[in-house]
Amino acid sequence: MILLTRRATFSASHYYWNDGWTSEKNEQVFGRCANRNGHGHNYTLEVTVAGEPDPMTGFVVDLKWLKQVMEEDVLSDWDHRHLNLEVAEFAKLIPTTENIAIAAWKRLEPRVQGAGGAQLSRVRVYETPEIYAEYRGER
Amino acid sequence: MKAYFGRRYSFSASHRLHSDALTAEENRTAYGKCNNPHGHGHNYVVEVLAAGAVDPETGMVVNMATLDAVVRERVIDRFDHMNLNLDPLFANRVPTTENLCRTVFELLERGFEPAKLELIRVEETENNFFEYSGN
């Protein structure tokens, strides 16, 4: 089995806020991330698929196709957007890096699965070069 | 839902690879210039990967401020701008990056529950790194 990874970047704004909490508790738990005016990051989305190379092409998946799927299913909705205000998943879900990785997985998994062959193995989202979250489809 | 949270830190330290169990000649052969008597240093990168359920209240596997405080107190403040050979943890352990990686894992294994420490990666330079998962 071979793991193949494709990276892409997007820029978006967000803030962390739990509506069930007081302002004090939000500020205590989330610190500067609780600023309701939002702040932004240059995110890196790293998508890894696993499979056997096709005997005809030598590809696990066509990287061009994977780039297009990432673009159509994730980046076109998220790039240069405010995640809390403009992205459906985060209307009621805090856009932490963990939740962003899970949301990207949910968007990408059906397309990768539907293509046959390769499986989605992991989705990693870097919020900065020093901070990332990863989801591997585990419950 | 189980997810992973990774965070990179850095510190600078000196070390010398030398084993008292080996002769001067054998040390030279095993460690090459890393055995030079006065030591040398690196800018180390420590990557901490925590695993756990995403808390529905916070959307987080682990609170980064908690993680940062634990890593700073137990690892960065301990090793930054220090000579690793002089730390009691390396009294009987050659401070290779393999051993440093395992030592960092042991220092951090507990302290940010309910998340679990999944993996420690230590990069000695841009071109070499070591990983340990506790087994």
Short mmCIF file of C-alpha atoms in Angstrom, two decimals, chain A residues 60-61 65 110-119:
data_model
loop_
_atom_site.label_atom_id
_atom_site.label_comp_id
_atom_site.label_asym_id
_atom_site.label_seq_id
_atom_site.Cartn_x
_atom_site.Cartn_y
_atom_site.Cartn_z
CA VAL A 60 -2.66 5.50 -6.59
CA VAL A 61 -4.90 8.35 -7.70
CA TRP A 65 -7.93 14.78 -9.96
CA PRO A 110 -17.51 10.46 -0.45
CA ARG A 111 -15.64 11.60 -3.58
CA VAL A 112 -12.52 9.57 -2.81
CA GLN A 113 -14.60 6.54 -1.84
CA GLY A 114 -16.81 6.94 -4.92
CA ALA A 115 -13.83 6.98 -7.25
CA GLY A 116 -13.00 3.39 -6.27
CA GLY A 117 -9.54 2.13 -5.45
CA ALA A 118 -7.95 4.51 -3.00
CA GLN A 119 -9.18 5.18 0.54
#
